[in-house]
């Protein structure tokens, strides 16, 4: 196809979000329990309540809003409580360093798309702060001319000046924040992105790991639907750990099951079996070959 715009999902398409988040989150939980002696299951229940309250499993510093922490430090400010739990946040950060890694072929694939003159746009339902963090750590920001993400959370960094410096260092002119209601697989979201980018849907490819969300949305509007199949499977037990503390309500779970049933008959236009690098032939781009000098 004659692709001029490629819209790329982020989580579980460019990196294994489930593995990174579950590993890091539970490292933090275990550290809190070790430091304070609190009940692990009660703390996990607290996390789920906070996440459901805010509709986000990545609500920043949700630990500080749990009933467990509030009862442990009833007269402490957020900053003071965060200082007391520094070891827990450190545990999260340490686990993140080893688990937040690009999938095979991502860097090479993005380089190839860029070299071919294809416009690259990111689209994710993760909130702004999470997106800024991951794109910065993985050095991916430079590839995307625009980044469409969920609107930022109301929670601030315990040290407000630190959080502000963090955002100030990011090219916010690239960011478009979408409301909580602009969710996949609503085709209007994708049509809005194409309109914003001045792109013809027929010359647009969408790459994502979810058949029920990414591929369904792309097919509904007539974009070239590329399924990152490698991102749809996860290590044994990790998905269950995610569900344990998820922000999903009973209605969200029912909606997800319905979407999955509806997507069973979907056929992607192209399938990336094991590497993001496979996106190049999907959109008619020749992989960059290194010339060996003898």
Short mmCIF file of C-alpha atoms in Angstrom, two decimals:
data_model
loop_
_atom_site.label_atom_id
_atom_site.label_comp_id
_atom_site.label_asym_id
_atom_site.label_seq_id
_atom_site.Cartn_x
_atom_site.Cartn_y
_atom_site.Cartn_z
CA UNK A 1 0.00 0.00 0.00
CA UNK A 2 1.01 3.64 -0.43
CA UNK A 3 1.44 4.54 3.24
CA UNK A 4 1.96 8.18 4.15
CA UNK A 5 0.99 8.05 7.83
CA UNK A 6 1.61 5.27 10.33
CA UNK A 7 -0.20 5.50 13.67
CA UNK A 8 1.46 3.33 16.28
CA UNK A 9 0.12 2.02 19.55
CA UNK A 10 2.74 2.03 22.33
CA UNK A 11 2.02 -0.38 25.20
CA UNK A 12 2.57 -4.03 24.21
CA UNK A 13 3.40 -2.93 20.66
CA UNK A 14 6.79 -1.28 21.14
CA UNK A 15 7.54 -2.79 24.58
CA UNK A 16 6.04 -5.38 26.92
CA UNK A 17 3.98 -3.10 29.16
CA UNK A 18 2.33 -5.90 31.12
CA UNK A 19 5.67 -7.47 32.11
CA UNK A 20 7.24 -4.13 32.98
CA UNK A 21 4.29 -2.80 34.98
CA UNK A 22 3.42 -5.97 36.87
CA UNK A 23 7.06 -6.64 37.79
CA UNK A 24 7.68 -3.08 38.94
CA UNK A 25 4.37 -2.64 40.73
CA UNK A 26 4.64 -5.83 42.75
CA UNK A 27 8.27 -5.06 43.62
CA UNK A 28 6.93 -1.86 45.17
CA UNK A 29 4.13 -3.73 46.98
CA UNK A 30 6.55 -6.28 48.44
CA UNK A 31 8.83 -3.49 49.62
CA UNK A 32 5.96 -1.66 51.36
CA UNK A 33 4.98 -4.86 53.14
CA UNK A 34 8.56 -5.55 54.20
CA UNK A 35 9.08 -2.02 55.51
CA UNK A 36 5.74 -1.52 57.28
CA UNK A 37 4.53 -5.05 58.02
CA UNK A 38 1.14 -4.28 56.47
CA UNK A 39 -1.19 -6.97 55.12
CA UNK A 40 -0.41 -7.61 51.45
CA UNK A 41 -3.93 -8.52 50.38
CA UNK A 42 -5.41 -5.53 52.16
CA UNK A 43 -2.89 -3.27 50.42
CA UNK A 44 -3.75 -4.79 47.03
CA UNK A 45 -7.44 -4.21 47.73
CA UNK A 46 -6.61 -0.61 48.60
CA UNK A 47 -4.73 -0.16 45.35
CA UNK A 48 -7.66 -1.50 43.35
CA UNK A 49 -10.01 0.92 45.11
CA UNK A 50 -7.75 3.90 44.34
CA UNK A 51 -7.29 2.82 40.73
CA UNK A 52 -11.04 2.40 40.23
CA UNK A 53 -11.71 5.76 41.85
CA UNK A 54 -9.49 7.46 39.28
CA UNK A 55 -10.19 5.06 36.39
CA UNK A 56 -6.48 4.41 35.89
CA UNK A 57 -4.20 1.54 36.98
CA UNK A 58 -1.23 3.85 36.50
CA UNK A 59 -2.50 6.67 38.65
CA UNK A 60 0.69 8.47 39.77
CA UNK A 61 1.75 7.80 43.36
CA UNK A 62 -1.45 5.87 44.05
CA UNK A 63 0.36 4.25 46.98
CA UNK A 64 0.06 7.53 48.89
CA UNK A 65 -3.74 7.46 48.54
CA UNK A 66 -4.27 3.94 49.84
CA UNK A 67 -6.06 3.55 53.17
CA UNK A 68 -3.15 1.45 54.37
CA UNK A 69 -0.64 4.29 53.94
CA UNK A 70 -3.01 6.92 55.29
CA UNK A 71 -3.48 4.86 58.44
CA UNK A 72 0.27 4.29 58.77
CA UNK A 73 1.08 7.99 58.44
CA UNK A 74 -2.07 9.86 59.54
CA UNK A 75 -0.35 13.14 60.30
CA UNK A 76 2.16 13.19 57.46
CA UNK A 77 1.97 15.23 54.26
CA UNK A 78 2.21 13.44 50.90
CA UNK A 79 5.84 14.46 50.61
CA UNK A 80 6.62 13.18 54.12
CA UNK A 81 4.82 9.88 53.52
CA UNK A 82 6.66 9.49 50.21
CA UNK A 83 9.97 10.00 52.00
CA UNK A 84 9.07 7.31 54.55
CA UNK A 85 8.29 4.94 51.66
CA UNK A 86 11.28 5.86 49.55
CA UNK A 87 12.50 2.26 49.56
CA UNK A 88 9.24 1.14 47.93
CA UNK A 89 9.45 3.72 45.15
CA UNK A 90 13.10 2.78 44.70
CA UNK A 91 12.06 -0.87 44.30
CA UNK A 92 9.65 0.12 41.53
CA UNK A 93 12.35 2.15 39.75
CA UNK A 94 14.92 -0.64 40.05
CA UNK A 95 12.56 -3.21 38.56
CA UNK A 96 11.61 -0.79 35.78
CA UNK A 97 15.23 -0.43 34.69
CA UNK A 98 15.47 -4.13 33.94
CA UNK A 99 11.97 -4.78 32.57
CA UNK A 100 11.13 -1.72 30.47
CA UNK A 101 12.79 -2.81 27.24
CA UNK A 102 11.94 -2.42 23.57
CA UNK A 103 10.70 -5.45 21.69
CA UNK A 104 13.04 -6.86 19.01
CA UNK A 105 13.27 -4.76 15.87
CA UNK A 106 11.56 -1.66 17.24
CA UNK A 107 14.47 0.72 16.84
CA UNK A 108 15.36 -0.64 13.43
CA UNK A 109 11.74 -0.57 12.32
CA UNK A 110 11.20 3.03 13.38
CA UNK A 111 14.47 4.04 11.72
CA UNK A 112 13.34 2.38 8.49
CA UNK A 113 9.94 4.07 8.52
CA UNK A 114 11.55 7.42 9.22
CA UNK A 115 14.07 6.95 6.42
CA UNK A 116 11.23 6.10 4.02
CA UNK A 117 9.55 9.44 4.76
CA UNK A 118 6.50 7.95 6.43
CA UNK A 119 4.98 10.24 9.07
CA UNK A 120 4.89 8.57 12.49
CA UNK A 121 2.26 9.31 15.14
CA UNK A 122 1.82 7.62 18.53
CA UNK A 123 -1.62 6.78 19.94
CA UNK A 124 -2.14 5.27 23.38
CA UNK A 125 -4.73 5.15 26.14
CA UNK A 126 -2.05 5.56 28.80
CA UNK A 127 -2.09 8.87 30.64
CA UNK A 128 0.27 11.71 29.77
CA UNK A 129 2.63 11.28 32.71
CA UNK A 130 3.12 7.56 32.03
CA UNK A 131 3.70 8.25 28.33
CA UNK A 132 6.24 10.99 29.00
CA UNK A 133 8.12 8.67 31.33
CA UNK A 134 8.30 5.69 28.97
CA UNK A 135 9.02 7.57 25.76
CA UNK A 136 11.79 9.50 27.50
CA UNK A 137 13.39 6.45 29.10
CA UNK A 138 13.30 4.47 25.86
CA UNK A 139 14.43 7.41 23.69
CA UNK A 140 11.39 7.13 21.42
CA UNK A 141 10.05 10.68 21.53
CA UNK A 142 12.09 11.86 18.56
CA UNK A 143 10.42 9.42 16.18
CA UNK A 144 6.89 10.80 16.57
CA UNK A 145 5.65 14.07 15.13
CA UNK A 146 2.57 13.85 17.35
CA UNK A 147 1.66 11.88 20.47
CA UNK A 148 -2.02 11.26 21.21
CA UNK A 149 -2.54 10.05 24.77
CA UNK A 150 -5.03 10.09 27.59
CA UNK A 151 -5.30 13.34 29.52
CA UNK A 152 -2.97 13.79 32.46
CA UNK A 153 -3.93 12.61 35.92
CA UNK A 154 -4.79 15.14 38.60
CA UNK A 155 -2.21 13.66 40.96
CA UNK A 156 1.02 15.60 41.31
CA UNK A 157 4.52 14.52 42.18
CA UNK A 158 4.98 14.70 45.99
CA UNK A 159 7.68 17.24 45.23
CA UNK A 160 5.80 19.55 42.87
CA UNK A 161 8.90 21.26 41.52
CA UNK A 162 10.40 17.90 40.52
CA UNK A 163 7.29 16.93 38.57
CA UNK A 164 7.19 20.29 36.80
CA UNK A 165 10.85 20.08 35.74
CA UNK A 166 10.13 16.62 34.39
CA UNK A 167 7.31 17.87 32.14
CA UNK A 168 9.24 20.99 31.15
CA UNK A 169 11.96 18.77 29.71
CA UNK A 170 9.51 17.06 27.34
CA UNK A 171 8.44 18.52 23.94
CA UNK A 172 4.85 19.17 24.98
CA UNK A 173 4.07 20.82 21.63
CA UNK A 174 3.90 17.29 20.22
CA UNK A 175 1.25 16.14 22.68
CA UNK A 176 -2.51 15.99 22.16
CA UNK A 177 -4.40 14.88 25.26
CA UNK A 178 -7.60 12.92 24.67
CA UNK A 179 -10.43 12.72 27.19
CA UNK A 180 -11.27 9.56 29.09
CA UNK A 181 -14.29 9.08 26.81
CA UNK A 182 -12.25 8.98 23.59
CA UNK A 183 -11.47 5.29 23.87
CA UNK A 184 -10.54 2.51 21.48
CA UNK A 185 -12.15 1.02 19.43
CA UNK A 186 -14.30 4.11 18.80
CA UNK A 187 -13.66 4.87 15.11
CA UNK A 188 -14.26 8.58 15.66
CA UNK A 189 -10.99 8.76 17.61
CA UNK A 190 -8.99 7.45 14.68
CA UNK A 191 -10.86 9.64 12.21
CA UNK A 192 -10.10 12.66 14.39
CA UNK A 193 -6.40 11.81 14.44
CA UNK A 194 -6.30 11.43 10.66
CA UNK A 195 -8.09 14.75 10.25
CA UNK A 196 -5.68 16.47 12.64
CA UNK A 197 -2.75 15.07 10.69
CA UNK A 198 -4.26 15.98 7.33
CA UNK A 199 -4.06 12.34 6.28
CA UNK A 200 -6.24 10.28 4.00
CA UNK A 201 -7.49 7.19 5.86
CA UNK A 202 -6.77 5.10 2.78
CA UNK A 203 -3.08 6.04 3.05
CA UNK A 204 -2.90 5.42 6.78
CA UNK A 205 -1.67 2.31 8.59
CA UNK A 206 -2.45 1.54 12.23
CA UNK A 207 -0.23 -0.83 14.22
CA UNK A 208 -1.36 -2.31 17.53
CA UNK A 209 -1.37 -5.46 19.67
CA UNK A 210 -5.10 -5.67 20.42
CA UNK A 211 -7.47 -7.26 17.92
CA UNK A 212 -10.48 -6.07 19.92
CA UNK A 213 -9.32 -2.47 20.15
CA UNK A 214 -6.58 -1.49 17.71
CA UNK A 215 -7.41 -3.71 14.75
CA UNK A 216 -11.19 -3.36 15.19
CA UNK A 217 -10.88 0.44 15.19
CA UNK A 218 -8.61 0.50 12.14
CA UNK A 219 -10.88 -1.83 10.16
CA UNK A 220 -13.96 0.25 10.96
CA UNK A 221 -12.51 3.34 9.28
CA UNK A 222 -10.74 1.59 6.41
CA UNK A 223 -7.14 2.12 7.58
CA UNK A 224 -4.54 -0.57 6.91
CA UNK A 225 -4.74 -2.71 10.06
CA UNK A 226 -1.42 -4.21 11.20
CA UNK A 227 -1.58 -6.59 14.15
CA UNK A 228 1.48 -6.83 16.41
CA UNK A 229 0.71 -10.42 17.33
CA UNK A 230 3.89 -10.82 19.40
CA UNK A 231 2.52 -8.29 21.90
CA UNK A 232 -0.73 -10.12 22.58
CA UNK A 233 0.72 -12.90 24.76
CA UNK A 234 2.19 -12.51 28.24
CA UNK A 235 4.10 -14.52 30.82
CA UNK A 236 2.07 -16.99 32.88
CA UNK A 237 0.38 -15.33 35.84
CA UNK A 238 1.20 -11.72 34.93
CA UNK A 239 -2.20 -10.89 33.49
CA UNK A 240 -3.92 -12.23 36.61
CA UNK A 241 -1.68 -10.05 38.79
CA UNK A 242 -2.64 -7.04 36.69
CA UNK A 243 -6.35 -7.79 37.00
CA UNK A 244 -5.93 -8.07 40.79
CA UNK A 245 -5.21 -4.33 41.08
CA UNK A 246 -6.81 -3.04 37.90
CA UNK A 247 -9.05 -0.01 37.62
CA UNK A 248 -11.52 -2.06 35.59
CA UNK A 249 -15.01 -2.16 37.05
CA UNK A 250 -17.48 -5.00 36.48
CA UNK A 251 -18.92 -2.99 33.57
CA UNK A 252 -15.43 -2.58 32.09
CA UNK A 253 -14.82 -6.33 32.27
CA UNK A 254 -18.15 -7.04 30.57
CA UNK A 255 -17.33 -4.49 27.86
CA UNK A 256 -13.93 -6.11 27.30
CA UNK A 257 -15.49 -9.58 26.96
CA UNK A 258 -18.00 -8.22 24.46
CA UNK A 259 -15.26 -6.57 22.40
CA UNK A 260 -13.26 -9.80 22.35
CA UNK A 261 -16.27 -11.80 21.18
CA UNK A 262 -16.95 -9.27 18.44
CA UNK A 263 -13.31 -9.34 17.29
CA UNK A 264 -13.01 -13.12 16.87
CA UNK A 265 -13.90 -12.93 13.19
CA UNK A 266 -11.59 -9.97 12.49
CA UNK A 267 -8.84 -10.53 9.95
CA UNK A 268 -5.94 -8.03 10.13
CA UNK A 269 -4.55 -6.74 6.85
CA UNK A 270 -1.07 -7.78 7.98
CA UNK A 271 0.37 -9.68 10.94
CA UNK A 272 3.69 -8.98 12.67
CA UNK A 273 4.51 -12.43 14.00
CA UNK A 274 7.65 -11.94 16.08
CA UNK A 275 9.21 -8.52 15.50
CA UNK A 276 8.23 -4.91 14.94
CA UNK A 277 10.75 -4.86 12.10
CA UNK A 278 8.19 -6.82 10.07
CA UNK A 279 6.24 -3.57 9.77
CA UNK A 280 8.55 -2.43 6.98
CA UNK A 281 7.40 -4.94 4.33
CA UNK A 282 3.85 -4.48 5.64
CA UNK A 283 3.88 -0.90 4.35
CA UNK A 284 6.12 -1.52 1.34
CA UNK A 285 9.42 -0.35 2.80
CA UNK A 286 12.67 -2.17 2.19
CA UNK A 287 14.65 -2.88 5.39
CA UNK A 288 17.83 -0.87 5.78
CA UNK A 289 20.83 -3.09 5.08
CA UNK A 290 24.24 -2.39 6.56
CA UNK A 291 27.06 -2.46 4.02
CA UNK A 292 30.13 -4.23 5.29
CA UNK A 293 33.41 -2.58 4.42
CA UNK A 294 36.23 -5.07 3.81
#
